[in-house]
PDB file of N, CA and C in Angstrom:
ATOM      1  N   MET Z 235       0.701  -1.232  -0.199  1.00  0.00           N
ATOM      2  CA  MET Z 235      -0.020  -0.010   0.165  1.00  0.00           C
ATOM      3  C   MET Z 235       0.910   1.130  -0.061  1.00  0.00           C
ATOM      4  N   TRP Z 236       0.378   2.257  -0.801  1.00  0.00           N
ATOM      5  CA  TRP Z 236       1.312   3.543  -0.863  1.00  0.00           C
ATOM      6  C   TRP Z 236       0.558   4.556  -0.211  1.00  0.00           C
ATOM      7  N   SER Z 237       1.245   5.298   0.660  1.00  0.00           N
ATOM      8  CA  SER Z 237       0.794   6.672   1.341  1.00  0.00           C
ATOM      9  C   SER Z 237       1.701   7.732   0.854  1.00  0.00           C
ATOM     10  N   GLU Z 238       0.990   8.887   0.730  1.00  0.00           N
ATOM     11  CA  GLU Z 238       1.543   9.997   0.484  1.00  0.00           C
ATOM     12  C   GLU Z 238       1.016  11.129   1.326  1.00  0.00           C
ATOM     13  N   GLY Z 239       1.797  12.153   1.505  1.00  0.00           N
ATOM     14  CA  GLY Z 239       1.425  13.392   2.389  1.00  0.00           C
ATOM     15  C   GLY Z 239       2.402  14.444   2.632  1.00  0.00           C
ATOM     16  N   VAL Z 240       2.177  15.273   3.434  1.00  0.00           N
ATOM     17  CA  VAL Z 240       3.179  16.345   3.833  1.00  0.00           C
ATOM     18  C   VAL Z 240       3.186  16.274   5.322  1.00  0.00           C
ATOM     19  N   ILE Z 241       4.468  16.310   5.762  1.00  0.00           N
ATOM     20  CA  ILE Z 241       4.745  16.450   7.108  1.00  0.00           C
ATOM     21  C   ILE Z 241       5.264  17.995   7.459  1.00  0.00           C
ATOM     22  N   GLY Z 242       4.846  18.583   8.450  1.00  0.00           N
ATOM     23  CA  GLY Z 242       5.510  19.927   8.871  1.00  0.00           C
ATOM     24  C   GLY Z 242       6.433  19.739   9.973  1.00  0.00           C
ATOM     25  N   ILE Z 243       7.633  20.094   9.696  1.00  0.00           N
ATOM     26  CA  ILE Z 243       8.614  20.126  10.717  1.00  0.00           C
ATOM     27  C   ILE Z 243       8.898  21.643  11.225  1.00  0.00           C
ATOM     28  N   PRO Z 244       8.691  21.840  12.618  1.00  0.00           N
ATOM     29  CA  PRO Z 244       8.859  23.177  13.094  1.00  0.00           C
ATOM     30  C   PRO Z 244      10.193  23.639  13.048  1.00  0.00           C
ATOM     31  N   ASP Z 245      10.519  24.928  12.698  1.00  0.00           N
ATOM     32  CA  ASP Z 245      12.096  25.529  12.629  1.00  0.00           C
ATOM     33  C   ASP Z 245      12.259  25.547  14.239  1.00  0.00           C
ATOM     34  N   ALA Z 246      13.704  25.243  14.507  1.00  0.00           N
ATOM     35  CA  ALA Z 246      14.332  25.334  15.665  1.00  0.00           C
ATOM     36  C   ALA Z 246      14.373  26.521  16.446  1.00  0.00           C
ATOM     37  N   LYS Z 247      14.422  27.595  15.609  1.00  0.00           N
ATOM     38  CA  LYS Z 247      14.493  29.093  16.135  1.00  0.00           C
ATOM     39  C   LYS Z 247      13.138  29.922  15.978  1.00  0.00           C
ATOM     40  N   ASP Z 248      12.295  29.460  15.150  1.00  0.00           N
ATOM     41  CA  ASP Z 248      10.957  30.192  14.925  1.00  0.00           C
ATOM     42  C   ASP Z 248      10.052  29.383  15.028  1.00  0.00           C
ATOM     43  N   LYS Z 249       9.387  28.966  15.872  1.00  0.00           N
ATOM     44  CA  LYS Z 249       8.147  27.998  16.148  1.00  0.00           C
ATOM     45  C   LYS Z 249       7.166  28.242  15.211  1.00  0.00           C
ATOM     46  N   ALA Z 250       6.790  29.510  14.785  1.00  0.00           N
ATOM     47  CA  ALA Z 250       5.897  29.700  13.561  1.00  0.00           C
ATOM     48  C   ALA Z 250       6.095  29.358  12.392  1.00  0.00           C
ATOM     49  N   LYS Z 251       7.328  28.896  11.946  1.00  0.00           N
ATOM     50  CA  LYS Z 251       7.761  28.582  10.677  1.00  0.00           C
ATOM     51  C   LYS Z 251       7.870  26.871  10.747  1.00  0.00           C
ATOM     52  N   TYR Z 252       7.572  26.545   9.393  1.00  0.00           N
ATOM     53  CA  TYR Z 252       7.717  24.965   9.108  1.00  0.00           C
ATOM     54  C   TYR Z 252       8.300  24.538   7.805  1.00  0.00           C
ATOM     55  N   THR Z 253       8.888  23.435   7.975  1.00  0.00           N
ATOM     56  CA  THR Z 253       9.527  23.026   6.602  1.00  0.00           C
ATOM     57  C   THR Z 253       8.465  21.737   6.249  1.00  0.00           C
ATOM     58  N   LYS Z 254       8.000  21.977   4.920  1.00  0.00           N
ATOM     59  CA  LYS Z 254       7.190  21.067   4.286  1.00  0.00           C
ATOM     60  C   LYS Z 254       7.960  19.862   3.870  1.00  0.00           C
ATOM     61  N   CYS Z 255       7.921  18.619   4.478  1.00  0.00           N
ATOM     62  CA  CYS Z 255       8.497  17.393   3.879  1.00  0.00           C
ATOM     63  C   CYS Z 255       7.407  16.575   3.210  1.00  0.00           C
ATOM     64  N   HIS Z 256       7.623  16.557   1.986  1.00  0.00           N
ATOM     65  CA  HIS Z 256       6.461  15.830   1.003  1.00  0.00           C
ATOM     66  C   HIS Z 256       6.967  14.302   0.978  1.00  0.00           C
ATOM     67  N   TYR Z 257       6.318  13.230   1.410  1.00  0.00           N
ATOM     68  CA  TYR Z 257       6.625  12.007   1.392  1.00  0.00           C
ATOM     69  C   TYR Z 257       5.836  11.048   0.701  1.00  0.00           C
ATOM     70  N   TRP Z 258       6.457   9.905   0.182  1.00  0.00           N
ATOM     71  CA  TRP Z 258       5.775   8.640  -0.255  1.00  0.00           C
ATOM     72  C   TRP Z 258       6.269   7.588   0.219  1.00  0.00           C
ATOM     73  N   VAL Z 259       5.502   6.621   0.788  1.00  0.00           N
ATOM     74  CA  VAL Z 259       5.729   5.378   1.512  1.00  0.00           C
ATOM     75  C   VAL Z 259       5.267   4.053   0.953  1.00  0.00           C
ATOM     76  N   LYS Z 260       5.718   3.248   0.679  1.00  0.00           N
ATOM     77  CA  LYS Z 260       5.193   1.990   0.470  1.00  0.00           C
ATOM     78  C   LYS Z 260       5.425   0.882   1.636  1.00  0.00           C
ATOM     79  N   HIS Z 261       4.405   0.451   2.147  1.00  0.00           N
ATOM     80  CA  HIS Z 261       4.409  -0.260   3.231  1.00  0.00           C
ATOM     81  C   HIS Z 261       3.347  -1.335   3.128  1.00  0.00           C
ATOM     82  N   TYR Z 262       3.880  -2.198   4.088  1.00  0.00           N
ATOM     83  CA  TYR Z 262       3.160  -3.625   3.827  1.00  0.00           C
ATOM     84  C   TYR Z 262       2.329  -3.980   5.332  1.00  0.00           C
ATOM     85  N   ASP Z 263       1.663  -5.062   5.435  1.00  0.00           N
ATOM     86  CA  ASP Z 263       0.880  -5.511   6.460  1.00  0.00           C
ATOM     87  C   ASP Z 263       1.888  -6.291   7.498  1.00  0.00           C
ATOM     88  N   GLU Z 264       2.781  -6.956   6.768  1.00  0.00           N
ATOM     89  CA  GLU Z 264       3.988  -7.845   7.357  1.00  0.00           C
ATOM     90  C   GLU Z 264       5.341  -7.053   7.068  1.00  0.00           C
ATOM     91  N   PRO Z 265       6.354  -7.331   8.121  1.00  0.00           N
ATOM     92  CA  PRO Z 265       7.455  -6.862   8.259  1.00  0.00           C
ATOM     93  C   PRO Z 265       8.364  -7.768   7.243  1.00  0.00           C
ATOM     94  N   SER Z 266       9.345  -6.985   6.799  1.00  0.00           N
ATOM     95  CA  SER Z 266      10.294  -7.828   6.044  1.00  0.00           C
ATOM     96  C   SER Z 266      11.747  -7.555   6.341  1.00  0.00           C
ATOM     97  N   GLU Z 267      12.361  -8.655   6.651  1.00  0.00           N
ATOM     98  CA  GLU Z 267      13.880  -8.742   7.309  1.00  0.00           C
ATOM     99  C   GLU Z 267      14.775  -8.188   6.129  1.00  0.00           C
ATOM    100  N   THR Z 268      14.112  -8.884   4.785  1.00  0.00           N
ATOM    101  CA  THR Z 268      15.092  -8.511   3.748  1.00  0.00           C
ATOM    102  C   THR Z 268      15.072  -7.145   3.179  1.00  0.00           C
ATOM    103  N   TYR Z 269      13.725  -6.550   3.142  1.00  0.00           N
ATOM    104  CA  TYR Z 269      13.522  -5.370   2.329  1.00  0.00           C
ATOM    105  C   TYR Z 269      13.108  -4.266   3.072  1.00  0.00           C
ATOM    106  N   GLY Z 270      12.724  -4.548   4.364  1.00  0.00           N
ATOM    107  CA  GLY Z 270      12.088  -3.223   5.127  1.00  0.00           C
ATOM    108  C   GLY Z 270      13.093  -2.373   5.749  1.00  0.00           C
ATOM    109  N   ILE Z 271      12.783  -1.297   5.986  1.00  0.00           N
ATOM    110  CA  ILE Z 271      13.642  -0.403   6.805  1.00  0.00           C
ATOM    111  C   ILE Z 271      13.705  -1.055   8.269  1.00  0.00           C
ATOM    112  N   ASN Z 272      14.805  -1.111   8.715  1.00  0.00           N
ATOM    113  CA  ASN Z 272      15.189  -1.932  10.124  1.00  0.00           C
ATOM    114  C   ASN Z 272      14.335  -3.060  10.233  1.00  0.00           C
ATOM    115  N   GLY Z 273      14.143  -4.064   9.212  1.00  0.00           N
ATOM    116  CA  GLY Z 273      13.436  -5.123   9.237  1.00  0.00           C
ATOM    117  C   GLY Z 273      12.011  -4.951   9.425  1.00  0.00           C
ATOM    118  N   GLY Z 274      11.365  -3.869   9.007  1.00  0.00           N
ATOM    119  CA  GLY Z 274      10.013  -3.233   9.246  1.00  0.00           C
ATOM    120  C   GLY Z 274       9.160  -3.626   8.058  1.00  0.00           C
ATOM    121  N   ARG Z 275       8.127  -2.834   8.083  1.00  0.00           N
ATOM    122  CA  ARG Z 275       7.267  -2.985   7.120  1.00  0.00           C
ATOM    123  C   ARG Z 275       7.178  -1.841   5.716  1.00  0.00           C
ATOM    124  N   ILE Z 276       8.250  -0.928   5.842  1.00  0.00           N
ATOM    125  CA  ILE Z 276       8.476   0.074   4.803  1.00  0.00           C
ATOM    126  C   ILE Z 276       9.329  -0.546   3.986  1.00  0.00           C
ATOM    127  N   SER Z 277       9.144  -0.754   2.639  1.00  0.00           N
ATOM    128  CA  SER Z 277      10.138  -1.186   1.597  1.00  0.00           C
ATOM    129  C   SER Z 277      10.569  -0.116   0.827  1.00  0.00           C
ATOM    130  N   LYS Z 278       9.782   0.873   0.697  1.00  0.00           N
ATOM    131  CA  LYS Z 278      10.181   2.142  -0.195  1.00  0.00           C
ATOM    132  C   LYS Z 278       9.613   3.362   0.506  1.00  0.00           C
ATOM    133  N   LEU Z 279      10.533   4.786   0.446  1.00  0.00           N
ATOM    134  CA  LEU Z 279      10.347   5.759   0.929  1.00  0.00           C
ATOM    135  C   LEU Z 279      10.957   6.730   0.309  1.00  0.00           C
ATOM    136  N   MET Z 280      10.336   7.976   0.044  1.00  0.00           N
ATOM    137  CA  MET Z 280      10.925   9.021  -0.464  1.00  0.00           C
ATOM    138  C   MET Z 280      10.738  10.433   0.233  1.00  0.00           C
ATOM    139  N   ILE Z 281      11.488  11.299   0.475  1.00  0.00           N
ATOM    140  CA  ILE Z 281      11.191  12.443   1.246  1.00  0.00           C
ATOM    141  C   ILE Z 281      11.949  13.554   0.472  1.00  0.00           C
ATOM    142  N   LYS Z 282      10.937  14.562   0.037  1.00  0.00           N
ATOM    143  CA  LYS Z 282      11.359  15.784  -0.785  1.00  0.00           C
ATOM    144  C   LYS Z 282      11.051  17.060   0.036  1.00  0.00           C
ATOM    145  N   ILE Z 283      12.078  17.918  -0.229  1.00  0.00           N
ATOM    146  CA  ILE Z 283      11.948  19.216   0.594  1.00  0.00           C
ATOM    147  C   ILE Z 283      12.149  20.212  -0.419  1.00  0.00           C
ATOM    148  N   ASP Z 284      11.112  21.109  -0.772  1.00  0.00           N
ATOM    149  CA  ASP Z 284      11.357  22.098  -2.079  1.00  0.00           C
ATOM    150  C   ASP Z 284      11.663  21.662  -3.256  1.00  0.00           C
ATOM    151  N   GLY Z 285      11.281  20.224  -3.333  1.00  0.00           N
ATOM    152  CA  GLY Z 285      11.454  19.591  -4.857  1.00  0.00           C
ATOM    153  C   GLY Z 285      12.634  18.914  -4.890  1.00  0.00           C
ATOM    154  N   GLU Z 286      13.395  18.952  -3.771  1.00  0.00           N
ATOM    155  CA  GLU Z 286      14.948  17.984  -3.660  1.00  0.00           C
ATOM    156  C   GLU Z 286      14.669  16.895  -2.927  1.00  0.00           C
ATOM    157  N   THR Z 287      15.081  15.807  -3.552  1.00  0.00           N
ATOM    158  CA  THR Z 287      14.933  14.345  -2.638  1.00  0.00           C
ATOM    159  C   THR Z 287      16.089  14.645  -1.449  1.00  0.00           C
ATOM    160  N   VAL Z 288      15.620  14.319  -0.466  1.00  0.00           N
ATOM    161  CA  VAL Z 288      16.537  14.464   0.842  1.00  0.00           C
ATOM    162  C   VAL Z 288      16.536  13.244   1.565  1.00  0.00           C
ATOM    163  N   CYS Z 289      15.909  12.065   1.067  1.00  0.00           N
ATOM    164  CA  CYS Z 289      15.810  10.928   1.690  1.00  0.00           C
ATOM    165  C   CYS Z 289      15.274   9.895   0.739  1.00  0.00           C
ATOM    166  N   ASN Z 290      15.912   8.843   0.618  1.00  0.00           N
ATOM    167  CA  ASN Z 290      15.300   7.637  -0.566  1.00  0.00           C
ATOM    168  C   ASN Z 290      15.751   6.416   0.104  1.00  0.00           C
ATOM    169  N   TYR Z 291      14.591   5.358   0.079  1.00  0.00           N
ATOM    170  CA  TYR Z 291      14.961   4.043   0.230  1.00  0.00           C
ATOM    171  C   TYR Z 291      14.177   3.369  -0.411  1.00  0.00           C
ATOM    172  N   ASP Z 292      14.946   2.376  -1.463  1.00  0.00           N
ATOM    173  CA  ASP Z 292      14.256   1.595  -2.236  1.00  0.00           C
ATOM    174  C   ASP Z 292      14.521   0.036  -2.187  1.00  0.00           C
ATOM    175  N   ARG Z 293      14.272  -0.501  -1.031  1.00  0.00           N
ATOM    176  CA  ARG Z 293      14.635  -1.861  -0.553  1.00  0.00           C
ATOM    177  C   ARG Z 293      16.191  -1.727  -0.143  1.00  0.00           C
ATOM    178  N   GLY Z 294      16.474  -0.795   0.278  1.00  0.00           N
ATOM    179  CA  GLY Z 294      17.935  -0.406   0.498  1.00  0.00           C
ATOM    180  C   GLY Z 294      18.159   0.920   0.380  1.00  0.00           C
ATOM    181  N   TRP Z 295      19.230   1.613   1.280  1.00  0.00           N
ATOM    182  CA  TRP Z 295      19.345   3.147   1.291  1.00  0.00           C
ATOM    183  C   TRP Z 295      19.891   3.466  -0.034  1.00  0.00           C
ATOM    184  N   ASP Z 296      19.281   4.484  -0.718  1.00  0.00           N
ATOM    185  CA  ASP Z 296      20.083   5.212  -2.036  1.00  0.00           C
ATOM    186  C   ASP Z 296      20.534   6.573  -1.529  1.00  0.00           C
ATOM    187  N   ILE Z 297      19.787   7.306  -0.701  1.00  0.00           N
ATOM    188  CA  ILE Z 297      19.923   8.468  -0.017  1.00  0.00           C
ATOM    189  C   ILE Z 297      19.714   8.613   1.585  1.00  0.00           C
ATOM    190  N   HIS Z 298      20.695   8.539   2.282  1.00  0.00           N
ATOM    191  CA  HIS Z 298      20.228   8.750   3.795  1.00  0.00           C
ATOM    192  C   HIS Z 298      19.680  10.020   4.056  1.00  0.00           C
ATOM    193  N   PRO Z 299      18.882  10.341   4.993  1.00  0.00           N
ATOM    194  CA  PRO Z 299      18.582  11.530   5.317  1.00  0.00           C
ATOM    195  C   PRO Z 299      19.640  12.832   5.272  1.00  0.00           C
ATOM    196  N   THR Z 300      19.396  13.871   4.448  1.00  0.00           N
ATOM    197  CA  THR Z 300      20.606  14.654   4.296  1.00  0.00           C
ATOM    198  C   THR Z 300      20.461  15.917   5.362  1.00  0.00           C
ATOM    199  N   CYS Z 301      19.380  16.096   6.014  1.00  0.00           N
ATOM    200  CA  CYS Z 301      19.382  17.288   7.040  1.00  0.00           C
ATOM    201  C   CYS Z 301      18.488  16.927   8.067  1.00  0.00           C
ATOM    202  N   LYS Z 302      18.383  17.490   9.030  1.00  0.00           N
ATOM    203  CA  LYS Z 302      17.617  17.492  10.332  1.00  0.00           C
ATOM    204  C   LYS Z 302      16.131  17.163  10.169  1.00  0.00           C
ATOM    205  N   GLU Z 303      15.527  18.070   9.305  1.00  0.00           N
ATOM    206  CA  GLU Z 303      14.208  17.942   8.903  1.00  0.00           C
ATOM    207  C   GLU Z 303      13.748  16.706   8.250  1.00  0.00           C
ATOM    208  N   ALA Z 304      14.652  16.209   7.372  1.00  0.00           N
ATOM    209  CA  ALA Z 304      14.462  14.994   6.944  1.00  0.00           C
ATOM    210  C   ALA Z 304      14.545  13.795   7.848  1.00  0.00           C
ATOM    211  N   GLU Z 305      15.527  13.920   8.741  1.00  0.00           N
ATOM    212  CA  GLU Z 305      15.675  12.907   9.968  1.00  0.00           C
ATOM    213  C   GLU Z 305      14.268  12.844  10.749  1.00  0.00           C
ATOM    214  N   MET Z 306      13.969  14.079  10.980  1.00  0.00           N
ATOM    215  CA  MET Z 306      12.592  14.050  11.821  1.00  0.00           C
ATOM    216  C   MET Z 306      11.494  13.506  11.184  1.00  0.00           C
ATOM    217  N   ALA Z 307      11.443  13.766   9.724  1.00  0.00           N
ATOM    218  CA  ALA Z 307      10.397  13.239   9.162  1.00  0.00           C
ATOM    219  C   ALA Z 307      10.476  11.865   9.075  1.00  0.00           C
ATOM    220  N   LEU Z 308      11.436  11.263   8.860  1.00  0.00           N
ATOM    221  CA  LEU Z 308      11.767   9.907   8.807  1.00  0.00           C
ATOM    222  C   LEU Z 308      11.431   9.060  10.178  1.00  0.00           C
ATOM    223  N   CYS Z 309      11.684   9.693  11.155  1.00  0.00           N
ATOM    224  CA  CYS Z 309      11.450   9.175  12.538  1.00  0.00           C
ATOM    225  C   CYS Z 309       9.679   9.167  12.901  1.00  0.00           C
ATOM    226  N   ILE Z 310       9.087  10.082  12.274  1.00  0.00           N
ATOM    227  CA  ILE Z 310       7.870  10.117  12.340  1.00  0.00           C
ATOM    228  C   ILE Z 310       7.098   8.960  11.277  1.00  0.00           C
ATOM    229  N   LEU Z 311       7.746   9.035  10.134  1.00  0.00           N
ATOM    230  CA  LEU Z 311       7.138   7.902   9.483  1.00  0.00           C
ATOM    231  C   LEU Z 311       7.453   6.477   9.830  1.00  0.00           C
ATOM    232  N   LEU Z 312       8.615   6.257  10.502  1.00  0.00           N
ATOM    233  CA  LEU Z 312       9.025   4.949  10.938  1.00  0.00           C
ATOM    234  C   LEU Z 312       8.012   4.666  12.047  1.00  0.00           C
ATOM    235  N   GLU Z 313       7.705   5.618  12.935  1.00  0.00           N
ATOM    236  CA  GLU Z 313       6.748   5.368  13.845  1.00  0.00           C
ATOM    237  C   GLU Z 313       5.152   5.272  13.542  1.00  0.00           C
ATOM    238  N   ASN Z 314       5.101   5.682  12.457  1.00  0.00           N
ATOM    239  CA  ASN Z 314       3.479   5.505  12.041  1.00  0.00           C
ATOM    240  C   ASN Z 314       3.419   4.328  11.052  1.00  0.00           C
ATOM    241  N   HIS Z 315       4.381   3.955  10.262  1.00  0.00           N
ATOM    242  CA  HIS Z 315       4.202   2.926   9.210  1.00  0.00           C
ATOM    243  C   HIS Z 315       5.213   1.524   9.275  1.00  0.00           C
ATOM    244  N   ASN Z 316       6.077   1.699  10.114  1.00  0.00           N
ATOM    245  CA  ASN Z 316       7.094   0.712  10.182  1.00  0.00           C
ATOM    246  C   ASN Z 316       6.703  -0.183  11.347  1.00  0.00           C
TER     247      ASN Z 316
END
């Protein structure tokens, strides 16, 4: 199953500002030790900020999170889908 959406990550200095992290996640009902992130249910994941891919997993890491916002969005997605 595919899920898509936007996660708003608050700015560390100005809590009124958010960074929009657009994501796509392919997740299954059962975890996979072979293909899932950390042996979990997510087999594919992409996070983009301002059109730039800042994190990509396609049955293995292509692009590890490149910024703090991507790391935060990844943590949220792992909690919700993995």
